[in-house]
Coordinates of C-alpha atoms in Angstrom, one line a residue:
Chain R
M1 CA -3.3 180.9 -1.9
V2 CA -3.3 178.4 -4.7
N3 CA -6.9 177.6 -5.6
K4 CA -8.2 174.1 -5.9
T5 CA -8.9 174.0 -9.7
E6 CA -5.4 175.2 -10.4
L7 CA -3.9 172.7 -8.0
Y8 CA -5.6 169.8 -9.7
R9 CA -5.1 170.9 -13.3
H10 CA -1.8 168.9 -13.5
E11 CA -3.5 165.8 -12.1
G12 CA -6.3 166.2 -14.7
L13 CA -3.7 166.3 -17.5
L14 CA -2.0 163.2 -16.0
I15 CA -5.2 161.3 -15.8
L16 CA -6.0 162.2 -19.4
T17 CA -2.5 161.1 -20.6
I18 CA -2.9 157.8 -18.7
L19 CA -6.3 157.2 -20.2
I20 CA -5.1 157.9 -23.7
L21 CA -2.1 155.7 -23.2
G22 CA -4.3 153.0 -21.7
V23 CA -6.6 153.0 -24.8
V24 CA -3.6 152.9 -27.2
F25 CA -2.0 150.1 -25.3
S26 CA -5.1 148.0 -25.0
L27 CA -5.8 148.4 -28.7
K28 CA -2.3 147.5 -29.7
S29 CA -1.8 144.6 -27.2
D30 CA -4.4 142.1 -26.1
D31 CA -2.4 141.4 -22.9
F32 CA -2.4 145.0 -21.6
L33 CA -5.9 145.2 -20.1
T34 CA -5.9 141.7 -18.6
F35 CA -6.3 141.3 -14.9
G36 CA -3.1 139.3 -14.8
N37 CA -1.0 142.0 -16.4
L38 CA -2.4 144.8 -14.2
Y39 CA -1.9 142.6 -11.1
D40 CA 1.7 142.0 -12.0
L41 CA 2.1 145.7 -12.7
V42 CA 1.0 146.6 -9.2
N43 CA 3.3 144.0 -7.7
N44 CA 6.3 145.0 -9.7
Y45 CA 5.9 148.7 -9.1
A46 CA 4.9 148.6 -5.4
M47 CA 8.5 149.4 -4.3
L48 CA 8.7 152.4 -6.7
M49 CA 5.3 153.7 -5.3
I50 CA 6.3 153.2 -1.7
L51 CA 9.6 155.0 -2.2
A52 CA 7.8 157.8 -4.2
C53 CA 5.5 158.4 -1.2
G54 CA 8.5 159.0 1.0
L55 CA 10.3 161.2 -1.5
F56 CA 7.1 163.1 -2.1
I57 CA 7.0 164.2 1.6
V58 CA 10.7 165.1 1.5
L59 CA 10.2 167.3 -1.5
I60 CA 7.1 168.9 0.0
S61 CA 9.2 169.9 3.0
G62 CA 11.6 171.7 0.7
G63 CA 14.3 169.1 0.9
I64 CA 15.5 166.2 -1.2
D65 CA 16.8 162.8 -0.4
I66 CA 18.7 160.7 -2.8
S67 CA 20.4 158.3 -0.3
F68 CA 17.4 155.9 0.0
P69 CA 18.5 153.1 -2.4
P70 CA 21.4 152.0 -0.1
M71 CA 19.1 152.5 2.9
T72 CA 16.7 150.0 1.3
I73 CA 19.4 147.4 0.7
I74 CA 21.0 147.8 4.1
A75 CA 17.6 147.3 5.6
Q76 CA 17.1 144.2 3.5
Y77 CA 20.5 142.8 4.4
V78 CA 20.1 143.3 8.1
M79 CA 16.6 141.9 8.0
V80 CA 17.4 138.7 6.0
T81 CA 20.5 138.0 8.1
A82 CA 18.6 138.5 11.3
L83 CA 15.6 136.4 10.2
L84 CA 17.8 133.5 9.1
K85 CA 19.6 133.6 12.4
Y86 CA 16.8 134.2 14.9
G87 CA 13.6 133.4 13.0
G88 CA 10.6 135.5 13.1
N89 CA 7.5 136.5 11.1
F90 CA 6.5 139.3 8.8
L91 CA 5.8 141.7 11.6
V92 CA 9.4 141.2 12.8
A93 CA 10.7 141.6 9.3
F94 CA 8.9 144.9 9.0
L95 CA 10.1 146.0 12.4
I96 CA 13.7 145.2 11.6
A97 CA 13.8 146.7 8.1
G98 CA 11.7 149.7 9.1
G99 CA 13.9 150.3 12.2
V100 CA 17.1 150.2 10.3
G101 CA 15.7 152.5 7.6
T102 CA 14.4 154.9 10.1
A103 CA 17.7 155.0 12.0
L104 CA 19.6 155.9 8.7
G105 CA 16.9 158.4 7.8
L106 CA 17.4 160.1 11.2
I107 CA 21.1 160.4 10.5
N108 CA 20.2 162.3 7.3
A109 CA 17.8 164.6 9.2
V110 CA 20.5 165.5 11.8
L111 CA 23.1 166.2 9.1
V112 CA 20.6 168.3 7.0
N113 CA 19.7 170.3 10.0
R114 CA 23.2 170.9 11.3
L115 CA 25.2 171.4 8.2
K116 CA 23.0 174.2 6.6
V117 CA 23.8 173.1 3.1
P118 CA 21.2 172.0 0.5
S119 CA 20.0 168.5 1.4
I120 CA 21.0 167.2 -2.0
I121 CA 24.7 167.7 -1.0
V122 CA 24.2 166.0 2.4
T123 CA 22.4 163.0 0.9
I124 CA 25.0 162.6 -1.8
S125 CA 27.6 162.3 1.0
T126 CA 25.5 159.8 2.9
L127 CA 24.7 157.9 -0.3
N128 CA 28.5 157.5 -0.8
I129 CA 29.0 156.5 2.9
F130 CA 26.0 154.1 3.0
Y131 CA 26.9 152.4 -0.3
G132 CA 30.6 152.3 0.4
L133 CA 30.1 150.7 3.8
L134 CA 27.4 148.4 2.5
L135 CA 29.5 147.1 -0.4
Y136 CA 32.6 146.8 1.9
F137 CA 30.9 144.8 4.6
S138 CA 28.7 142.7 2.4
K139 CA 31.7 142.2 0.0
G140 CA 29.1 142.5 -2.7
V141 CA 27.8 139.1 -1.9
W142 CA 24.2 138.4 -3.0
L143 CA 21.8 136.8 -0.5
Y144 CA 19.5 134.1 -1.9
K145 CA 18.4 132.2 1.1
Y146 CA 15.2 133.2 2.8
P147 CA 13.2 131.5 5.6
D148 CA 10.5 129.2 4.3
W149 CA 7.6 131.2 5.8
F150 CA 9.0 134.3 3.9
E151 CA 9.0 132.5 0.6
N152 CA 5.5 131.1 1.1
G153 CA 4.4 134.6 1.7
L154 CA 1.2 136.1 2.9
T155 CA -2.0 136.3 0.8
I156 CA -5.5 136.8 1.9
F157 CA -8.8 136.5 -0.2
T158 CA -7.2 134.2 -2.7
F159 CA -9.2 133.3 -5.7
T160 CA -8.6 131.6 -9.0
A161 CA -9.4 133.7 -12.0
S162 CA -10.7 132.5 -15.3
D163 CA -7.2 132.4 -16.7
G164 CA -6.3 129.7 -14.2
N165 CA -3.9 131.8 -12.1
D166 CA -4.3 132.5 -8.4
Y167 CA -4.7 136.1 -7.3
G168 CA -5.3 137.7 -4.0
L169 CA -4.3 140.5 -1.7
N170 CA -0.7 139.7 -1.2
L171 CA 2.0 141.3 0.9
P172 CA 3.2 143.9 -1.7
I173 CA -0.4 145.1 -2.4
M174 CA -1.4 145.2 1.3
T175 CA 1.7 147.1 2.2
L176 CA 1.3 149.5 -0.7
L177 CA -2.3 150.2 0.3
A178 CA -1.3 150.8 3.9
V179 CA 1.5 153.1 2.9
L180 CA -0.7 155.1 0.6
I181 CA -3.4 155.4 3.3
V182 CA -1.0 156.5 6.0
T183 CA 0.8 159.0 3.7
G184 CA -2.5 160.4 2.6
L185 CA -3.9 160.8 6.1
L186 CA -0.6 162.3 7.3
M187 CA -0.4 164.9 4.6
K188 CA -4.1 165.7 4.2
R189 CA -5.6 165.2 7.6
S190 CA -2.9 165.7 10.3
S191 CA -1.4 168.9 11.6
I192 CA 2.1 167.6 10.9
G193 CA 1.2 167.4 7.2
R194 CA 0.1 171.0 7.3
K195 CA 3.3 172.0 9.0
I196 CA 5.4 170.1 6.4
Y197 CA 3.6 172.0 3.6
A198 CA 4.1 175.2 5.4
M199 CA 7.8 174.5 5.9
G200 CA 8.3 173.8 2.3
G201 CA 6.4 176.8 1.2
N202 CA 8.2 179.3 3.4
R203 CA 10.6 177.9 5.9
E204 CA 11.3 181.2 7.6
A205 CA 7.6 181.9 8.1
A206 CA 7.0 178.4 9.4
S207 CA 9.9 178.8 11.9
R208 CA 8.5 182.2 13.1
L209 CA 5.1 180.6 13.6
G210 CA 6.9 178.4 16.1
F211 CA 7.0 175.1 14.2
G212 CA 10.0 173.1 15.3
I213 CA 11.9 172.8 12.0
F214 CA 14.3 170.2 13.4
K215 CA 11.5 168.0 14.7
L216 CA 9.8 168.3 11.3
Q217 CA 13.0 167.3 9.5
L218 CA 13.5 164.4 11.8
F219 CA 10.0 163.3 10.9
V220 CA 10.4 163.8 7.2
Y221 CA 13.7 162.1 6.7
G222 CA 12.9 159.4 9.3
F223 CA 9.7 158.6 7.4
M224 CA 11.6 158.4 4.2
G225 CA 13.9 155.9 6.0
L226 CA 11.0 154.0 7.3
L227 CA 9.5 153.7 3.9
S228 CA 12.9 152.6 2.5
G229 CA 12.9 149.8 5.0
I230 CA 9.3 148.8 4.1
A231 CA 10.1 149.0 0.4
G232 CA 13.0 146.7 1.2
V233 CA 10.7 144.0 2.6
V234 CA 8.4 144.3 -0.3
Q235 CA 11.2 144.1 -2.9
S236 CA 12.7 141.1 -1.0
Y237 CA 9.4 139.4 -1.2
T238 CA 9.0 140.0 -4.9
V239 CA 12.5 139.1 -6.1
M240 CA 13.7 136.8 -3.2
T241 CA 17.3 138.1 -3.5
V242 CA 19.3 140.9 -1.9
A243 CA 21.8 142.3 -4.4
P244 CA 24.0 145.0 -2.9
D245 CA 24.3 147.0 -6.0
S246 CA 20.9 146.4 -7.5
L247 CA 19.5 149.9 -6.9
L248 CA 22.4 152.0 -8.1
G249 CA 20.9 155.0 -9.9
Y250 CA 17.4 154.1 -8.8
E251 CA 17.1 157.4 -6.8
L252 CA 16.8 159.3 -10.0
T253 CA 14.0 157.0 -11.3
V254 CA 12.0 157.7 -8.2
L255 CA 12.7 161.4 -8.4
A256 CA 11.5 161.4 -12.0
A257 CA 8.3 159.7 -11.0
V258 CA 7.6 162.1 -8.2
V259 CA 8.3 165.3 -10.3
L260 CA 6.2 163.8 -13.2
G261 CA 3.4 163.9 -10.6
G262 CA 3.8 167.6 -10.3
T263 CA 5.5 167.9 -6.9
S264 CA 7.5 171.1 -6.8
I265 CA 11.2 170.5 -6.2
I266 CA 11.4 173.8 -4.3
G267 CA 8.9 172.5 -1.8
G268 CA 5.4 173.3 -0.6
R269 CA 3.5 172.2 -3.6
G270 CA 2.3 168.8 -4.8
T271 CA -0.3 166.2 -4.0
L272 CA -0.2 162.5 -3.2
L273 CA -2.6 161.8 -6.0
G274 CA -0.2 163.5 -8.4
T275 CA 2.6 161.4 -7.2
M276 CA 0.6 158.2 -7.6
L277 CA -0.3 159.3 -11.1
G278 CA 3.3 160.0 -11.9
V279 CA 4.3 156.5 -10.8
I280 CA 1.4 154.9 -12.7
L281 CA 2.3 156.8 -15.9
L282 CA 5.9 155.6 -15.8
A283 CA 4.9 152.1 -14.9
M284 CA 2.3 152.0 -17.7
L285 CA 4.7 153.4 -20.3
Q286 CA 7.3 150.7 -19.5
N287 CA 4.8 147.9 -19.4
G288 CA 2.8 149.0 -22.4
L289 CA 5.8 149.6 -24.6
N290 CA 7.1 146.2 -23.6
L291 CA 3.9 144.4 -24.5
M292 CA 3.8 146.2 -27.8
G293 CA 7.2 144.7 -28.5
I294 CA 9.0 148.0 -28.6
S295 CA 12.7 147.6 -28.0
S296 CA 14.0 148.7 -24.6
Y297 CA 16.2 151.1 -26.5
W298 CA 13.2 153.1 -27.5
Q299 CA 11.6 152.9 -24.1
M300 CA 14.2 155.1 -22.4
V301 CA 14.0 157.7 -25.2
I302 CA 10.2 157.8 -24.8
T303 CA 10.5 158.0 -21.0
G304 CA 13.0 160.9 -21.3
L305 CA 10.7 162.7 -23.8
V306 CA 7.7 162.3 -21.5
I307 CA 9.7 163.7 -18.6
V308 CA 11.1 166.7 -20.6
V309 CA 7.7 167.6 -22.1
S310 CA 5.8 167.2 -18.8
I311 CA 8.1 169.3 -16.7
S312 CA 8.4 171.9 -19.5
S313 CA 4.7 172.3 -19.8
T314 CA 4.3 172.6 -16.1
A315 CA 7.0 175.2 -15.9
W316 CA 5.7 177.0 -18.9
S317 CA 2.2 177.3 -17.4
Q318 CA 3.5 178.6 -14.2
R319 CA 5.9 180.9 -15.8
S320 CA 3.6 183.7 -17.0
K321 CA 1.9 184.1 -13.6
S322 CA 4.7 184.2 -11.1
E323 CA 7.4 186.0 -12.8
I324 CA 8.9 189.4 -12.5
L325 CA 12.2 188.1 -14.0
S326 CA 12.5 187.4 -17.6
Chain Q
M1 CA 25.0 190.1 1.0
N2 CA 28.1 191.1 2.9
S3 CA 29.2 187.5 2.8
L4 CA 31.1 188.5 -0.3
K5 CA 33.5 190.2 2.0
V6 CA 33.7 187.4 4.5
K7 CA 37.1 185.8 4.0
D8 CA 36.4 182.2 3.0
H9 CA 38.9 179.8 4.4
V10 CA 38.2 177.0 2.0
E11 CA 41.6 177.0 0.4
V12 CA 43.4 177.1 3.8
Y13 CA 41.4 174.1 5.0
L14 CA 42.1 172.2 1.9
V15 CA 45.8 172.9 2.1
V16 CA 45.9 171.7 5.7
L17 CA 44.0 168.6 4.8
L18 CA 46.3 168.0 1.9
L19 CA 49.4 168.3 4.1
L20 CA 47.8 166.0 6.6
I21 CA 47.2 163.3 4.0
I22 CA 50.8 163.7 2.7
V23 CA 52.3 163.4 6.2
V24 CA 50.2 160.4 7.0
F25 CA 50.9 158.6 3.7
S26 CA 54.6 159.6 3.9
T27 CA 55.0 158.0 7.3
Q28 CA 52.8 155.0 6.8
I29 CA 53.8 154.0 3.3
P30 CA 56.8 156.2 2.4
G31 CA 58.1 153.9 -0.4
V32 CA 54.8 153.6 -2.2
F33 CA 53.5 157.1 -1.7
W34 CA 56.6 158.7 -3.2
S35 CA 56.8 156.3 -6.1
A36 CA 56.4 157.2 -9.7
S37 CA 53.5 154.8 -10.1
N38 CA 51.5 156.6 -7.4
F39 CA 51.9 159.9 -9.2
Q40 CA 51.1 158.3 -12.5
S41 CA 48.0 156.8 -11.1
I42 CA 46.9 160.2 -9.7
G43 CA 47.8 161.8 -13.1
S44 CA 45.7 159.4 -15.0
Q45 CA 42.6 159.6 -12.8
L46 CA 42.5 163.3 -12.1
P47 CA 42.0 164.9 -15.5
V48 CA 38.6 163.2 -16.3
L49 CA 37.1 163.7 -12.9
G50 CA 38.5 167.2 -12.8
V51 CA 37.0 168.4 -16.1
L52 CA 33.7 166.8 -15.2
A53 CA 33.8 168.6 -11.8
F54 CA 34.3 171.9 -13.7
A55 CA 31.3 171.1 -15.9
M56 CA 29.2 170.6 -12.8
A57 CA 30.7 173.5 -10.9
V58 CA 30.1 176.1 -13.5
T59 CA 26.3 175.4 -13.3
M60 CA 26.4 175.3 -9.5
L61 CA 27.9 178.8 -9.5
T62 CA 24.7 180.1 -11.0
G63 CA 22.7 178.2 -8.3
G64 CA 21.9 175.4 -10.8
I65 CA 23.1 171.9 -11.3
N66 CA 23.8 169.7 -14.3
L67 CA 22.8 166.1 -13.8
S68 CA 23.2 165.4 -17.5
I69 CA 27.0 165.7 -17.6
I70 CA 27.7 162.0 -17.9
A71 CA 25.0 161.5 -20.5
T72 CA 26.4 164.5 -22.5
T73 CA 29.9 163.1 -22.2
N74 CA 28.9 159.7 -23.6
C75 CA 26.7 161.3 -26.3
C76 CA 29.7 163.4 -27.5
A77 CA 32.0 160.4 -27.2
L78 CA 29.8 158.2 -29.3
V79 CA 29.3 160.8 -32.0
M80 CA 33.1 161.4 -32.2
A81 CA 33.7 157.6 -32.0
W82 CA 31.5 157.1 -35.0
V83 CA 33.3 159.7 -37.1
A84 CA 36.7 158.4 -35.9
T85 CA 36.0 154.9 -36.9
H86 CA 34.2 155.6 -40.2
F87 CA 36.8 157.8 -41.9
A88 CA 40.4 157.0 -42.8
P89 CA 42.7 158.7 -40.3
S90 CA 43.9 162.1 -41.5
A91 CA 44.1 165.6 -40.2
G92 CA 40.8 166.2 -41.9
S93 CA 38.9 163.4 -40.2
A94 CA 40.4 164.4 -36.8
L95 CA 39.0 167.9 -37.4
L96 CA 35.7 166.5 -38.5
M97 CA 35.5 164.4 -35.4
L98 CA 36.2 167.5 -33.2
L99 CA 33.6 169.5 -35.1
A100 CA 31.0 166.7 -34.7
G101 CA 31.7 166.6 -31.0
I102 CA 31.5 170.4 -30.7
G103 CA 28.2 170.4 -32.6
M104 CA 26.7 167.8 -30.3
A105 CA 27.9 169.6 -27.2
L106 CA 26.4 172.9 -28.5
V107 CA 23.1 171.3 -29.2
I108 CA 22.9 169.7 -25.8
G109 CA 24.0 172.9 -24.0
L110 CA 21.4 174.8 -25.9
L111 CA 18.7 172.3 -25.0
N112 CA 19.5 172.5 -21.3
G113 CA 19.9 176.3 -21.6
I114 CA 16.5 176.8 -23.2
L115 CA 14.7 174.5 -20.7
I116 CA 16.3 176.3 -17.8
A117 CA 16.6 180.0 -19.0
V118 CA 13.6 180.3 -21.3
I119 CA 11.0 177.8 -20.2
R120 CA 12.3 178.1 -16.6
V121 CA 12.2 174.5 -15.6
S122 CA 14.3 174.1 -12.4
P123 CA 17.8 173.0 -13.3
I124 CA 17.7 169.8 -11.4
L125 CA 14.5 168.7 -13.2
A126 CA 15.5 169.9 -16.6
T127 CA 18.9 168.1 -16.5
L128 CA 17.3 165.1 -15.0
G129 CA 15.0 165.0 -18.0
T130 CA 17.8 165.6 -20.6
M131 CA 19.9 163.0 -18.8
T132 CA 17.2 160.3 -19.3
L133 CA 16.6 161.5 -22.9
L134 CA 20.2 161.6 -23.9
K135 CA 20.9 158.2 -22.3
G136 CA 18.0 156.8 -24.2
I137 CA 19.2 158.3 -27.5
T138 CA 22.8 157.1 -27.0
I139 CA 21.6 153.6 -26.2
L140 CA 19.2 153.6 -29.1
I141 CA 21.7 154.8 -31.6
S142 CA 24.6 152.6 -30.4
K143 CA 22.2 149.6 -29.7
G144 CA 23.9 149.5 -26.3
T145 CA 27.2 148.3 -27.7
A146 CA 30.6 149.9 -27.5
I147 CA 32.5 151.5 -30.4
S148 CA 36.1 150.8 -30.1
N149 CA 39.5 150.6 -31.8
F150 CA 40.2 154.2 -32.5
P151 CA 42.9 155.6 -34.8
A152 CA 46.1 156.8 -33.4
Y153 CA 45.2 160.4 -33.3
V154 CA 42.5 159.6 -30.6
L155 CA 44.8 157.4 -28.6
W156 CA 47.7 159.9 -28.8
L157 CA 46.3 162.0 -26.0
N158 CA 46.5 159.3 -23.4
S159 CA 49.6 157.5 -24.5
N160 CA 52.1 160.4 -24.4
N161 CA 54.2 161.9 -21.7
W162 CA 55.9 165.2 -21.8
F163 CA 58.8 165.5 -19.3
G164 CA 57.3 162.5 -17.5
I165 CA 53.9 164.0 -17.1
P166 CA 51.0 162.5 -19.0
V167 CA 49.4 164.8 -21.6
P168 CA 45.9 164.6 -20.2
L169 CA 47.3 166.4 -17.1
Y170 CA 48.5 169.3 -19.3
L171 CA 45.0 169.4 -20.9
F172 CA 43.5 169.5 -17.5
A173 CA 45.8 172.4 -16.5
L174 CA 44.9 174.2 -19.7
V175 CA 41.2 173.8 -19.0
A176 CA 41.7 175.0 -15.4
I177 CA 43.5 178.1 -16.6
V178 CA 40.9 178.9 -19.2
M179 CA 38.1 178.3 -16.7
W180 CA 39.9 180.6 -14.2
I181 CA 40.1 183.3 -16.8
V182 CA 36.5 182.9 -17.9
L183 CA 35.1 182.7 -14.4
E184 CA 37.3 185.0 -12.3
R185 CA 38.7 187.4 -14.9
S186 CA 36.0 188.0 -17.5
P187 CA 32.7 189.9 -17.6
L188 CA 30.8 186.6 -18.3
G189 CA 32.3 185.1 -15.1
R190 CA 31.2 188.2 -13.2
R191 CA 27.7 187.7 -14.5
I192 CA 27.7 184.0 -13.6
Y193 CA 28.7 184.8 -10.0
L194 CA 26.2 187.6 -9.7
I195 CA 23.3 185.4 -10.9
G196 CA 24.3 182.8 -8.4
S197 CA 24.4 185.3 -5.6
N198 CA 21.1 186.9 -6.4
Q199 CA 19.3 186.3 -9.6
R200 CA 16.7 189.0 -9.2
A201 CA 19.3 191.6 -8.3
A202 CA 21.4 190.5 -11.2
H203 CA 18.4 190.9 -13.5
Y204 CA 17.6 194.4 -12.2
S205 CA 21.2 195.5 -12.6
G206 CA 20.8 195.0 -16.3
I207 CA 22.3 191.5 -16.7
N208 CA 20.7 189.4 -19.4
T209 CA 20.0 186.5 -17.2
P210 CA 18.6 184.1 -19.8
R211 CA 21.6 184.6 -22.1
T212 CA 24.1 184.2 -19.3
L213 CA 22.4 181.0 -18.1
M214 CA 22.4 179.7 -21.7
A215 CA 26.1 180.4 -21.9
T216 CA 26.7 178.6 -18.6
Y217 CA 25.0 175.4 -19.8
I218 CA 26.9 175.6 -23.1
I219 CA 30.2 175.9 -21.3
S220 CA 29.2 173.0 -19.1
S221 CA 28.5 170.9 -22.2
L222 CA 31.8 171.9 -23.9
L223 CA 33.7 170.8 -20.8
C224 CA 31.9 167.4 -21.2
L225 CA 33.2 167.3 -24.7
V226 CA 36.8 167.6 -23.3
A227 CA 36.0 164.8 -20.8
A228 CA 34.7 162.7 -23.7
L229 CA 37.9 163.1 -25.6
M230 CA 39.9 162.1 -22.5
M231 CA 37.7 159.1 -21.8
M232 CA 37.8 157.9 -25.4
S233 CA 41.6 158.1 -25.5
K234 CA 41.9 156.3 -22.1
L235 CA 39.5 153.5 -22.7
N236 CA 39.9 153.2 -26.5
S237 CA 36.1 152.8 -26.7
A238 CA 32.9 154.8 -26.3
K239 CA 29.7 153.4 -24.9
A240 CA 26.4 154.6 -23.4
G241 CA 26.6 154.2 -19.6
Y242 CA 30.4 154.7 -19.2
G243 CA 31.5 156.7 -16.1
E244 CA 28.2 157.0 -14.4
S245 CA 29.9 156.9 -11.0
F246 CA 31.4 160.3 -11.9
L247 CA 28.1 162.1 -11.7
L248 CA 27.7 162.3 -7.9
T249 CA 31.5 162.4 -7.4
S250 CA 31.8 165.5 -9.5
I251 CA 29.3 167.3 -7.3
L252 CA 31.2 166.0 -4.3
A253 CA 34.5 167.4 -5.7
A254 CA 32.9 170.7 -6.6
V255 CA 31.4 171.2 -3.1
L256 CA 34.6 170.0 -1.4
G257 CA 36.5 172.6 -3.5
G258 CA 34.4 175.3 -2.0
V259 CA 31.7 175.8 -4.6
N260 CA 28.5 176.8 -2.9
P261 CA 25.6 174.7 -4.2
D262 CA 23.3 177.7 -3.7
G263 CA 25.4 179.6 -6.2
G264 CA 27.7 182.6 -6.2
F265 CA 30.8 181.3 -4.5
G266 CA 33.7 179.1 -5.4
K267 CA 37.1 179.3 -6.9
I268 CA 39.1 177.3 -9.4
V269 CA 42.1 177.1 -7.0
G270 CA 39.9 175.5 -4.4
M271 CA 38.5 172.9 -6.8
V272 CA 42.0 172.0 -8.1
L273 CA 43.1 171.5 -4.5
A274 CA 40.1 169.3 -3.7
L275 CA 40.6 167.2 -6.8
I276 CA 44.3 166.6 -5.9
L277 CA 43.1 165.7 -2.4
L278 CA 40.5 163.2 -3.5
Q279 CA 42.8 161.5 -6.0
M280 CA 45.7 161.3 -3.7
L281 CA 43.5 159.7 -1.1
E282 CA 42.1 157.2 -3.7
S283 CA 45.4 156.3 -5.2
G284 CA 47.2 156.0 -1.8
L285 CA 44.5 153.8 -0.3
N286 CA 44.3 151.8 -3.5
I287 CA 48.0 151.1 -3.5
M288 CA 47.8 150.1 0.2
G289 CA 45.3 147.5 -0.9
I290 CA 42.3 149.1 0.8
S291 CA 38.9 148.4 -0.7
S292 CA 37.7 151.0 -3.2
Y293 CA 34.3 150.9 -1.3
I294 CA 36.1 152.3 1.8
T295 CA 37.4 155.1 -0.4
M296 CA 33.8 155.8 -1.6
A297 CA 32.7 156.0 2.0
L298 CA 35.7 158.1 3.0
W299 CA 35.0 160.6 0.2
G300 CA 31.5 161.0 1.5
G301 CA 32.7 161.3 5.1
L302 CA 35.4 163.8 4.1
L303 CA 32.8 166.0 2.4
L304 CA 30.6 165.9 5.5
A305 CA 33.5 166.6 7.8
F306 CA 34.6 169.5 5.6
L307 CA 31.0 171.0 5.6
F308 CA 30.9 170.6 9.3
L309 CA 34.2 172.5 9.7
K310 CA 33.1 175.2 7.4
G311 CA 29.8 175.2 9.2
G312 CA 28.9 178.7 10.3
R313 CA 30.9 180.3 7.6
L314 CA 28.7 179.1 4.7
P315 CA 26.4 181.9 3.6
Y316 CA 22.9 180.9 4.7
F317 CA 20.2 181.5 2.3
G318 CA 17.3 180.2 4.3
R319 CA 17.7 176.6 3.3

């Protein structure tokens, strides 16, 4: 078994990197360590974090899902259209978007289970199908109109900070906290979480132990779908538009964040803490470099370098131990 | 691993599908389908996607993947575009352009190869990283703008027909033949298939796996270079971010052509058939005035249906 210290070494490294970056950014930019900036940061990256939680579980199970960006937008589209037509409240919004997302996720689960090909191939197909149908039926039209109650939003514990702005626990932050807590409890404290880890570690063994692989897959891909829907509501709330092609290519950004967090792409290994740190690192890099006035051209190079160095060092440290080949 | 002996019916399925599409199009839109413009449309689309699909497939044969093919293509194209627009057109500058492109492709192929074969990052992560890095570098260097207006020797490729057939199609055929020889008739090809079937067994049987993997990713990059030439010639410009929709489509084409994403199986004939099938479908539907989004969905659906048909026959490696 993997022992605890080894398991958390990657997280330790990430925390160290984040701290060093934090110090550098706050020395170079007066705005970085302000409450307002950090608050905006959390709001803007809530969607990325929520999707990362879903992808984290899929990767742990030994699968991969890259079809979630169209699922998110389809959920948004259906939700906004239905809310404008029939009215509702935030609970209804979450139910509709989450329901649509879950349904699409379950389609993935069935296909992954039945077709017996790597899930990346299945989800590339469904990505094409979902996006194709979405763009066809929406005709690429953006939606700008939201019900008034949706635009007014939902914020509790509002207070006015010394900089004159209002802050509070708003919808993205509350949703994010809820998703993190649920995902954490699921993977750490529930038997289904154990089973997902086991399935990702050794699927054959898990199956012989009597775990229903199909049921687990339904759960894993369904949960990814549910979180896509929830992320859809959060993003809708933040940007107040639904743009059919806005998330093209976003699947790889989320994947990069999750693997930066140390989740193994072969399955079975990784922690939610690591995933969170991976997202924080990416978010901080982009935000900090922005505040330092570094051109967006450099930001992508630096992000790429961080990814390459991080995955290389992880692979290098595991290399000596596990290998017979070489 | 007796699946090597199991007769794979991929090519048969593809031929049946192809005939089906030809029959449907011939009865529904006879005039349009059998028109020269339809075949020209197919002929101009197929080579770029085809070469990129080979670049993807060769890594999939080893059980890997190369997510950086589009970034590599754009990187090579920008380097070559810079040379082509900075030197007076001559045989020398054309050669220099090619050498610059080959150099770039070799560097990228080596980088991917080292990450995957030596440091042993999983291919999907390594190439995801190099994809981001290369994209960043190309945007940084080009400042996000396009380099355009190439000399005639770049445009020559796309603007010429021999016997009514566009030159890029000949180039694609040449690439397909070379790839067939390399993969199915050479020792290197044998090693690539063996690594894809069982890396450990390949290693124990004395195959230098790191070197073979390195060669695989270099071949993949060199194919991107060919795609870069075709794209430059076709678009008369080079820019970071061109052709990104080809990334997932190339995986789709490779798998539809019978390449097993777990490695070890797949033939060039199957891939060529799959490419013709996809392009015929796209061109036919396009001429009929059907939305390209429907084509996108249809391609995905076609792949799923195909995988479903093949179902039990696919070797099952516990995934």
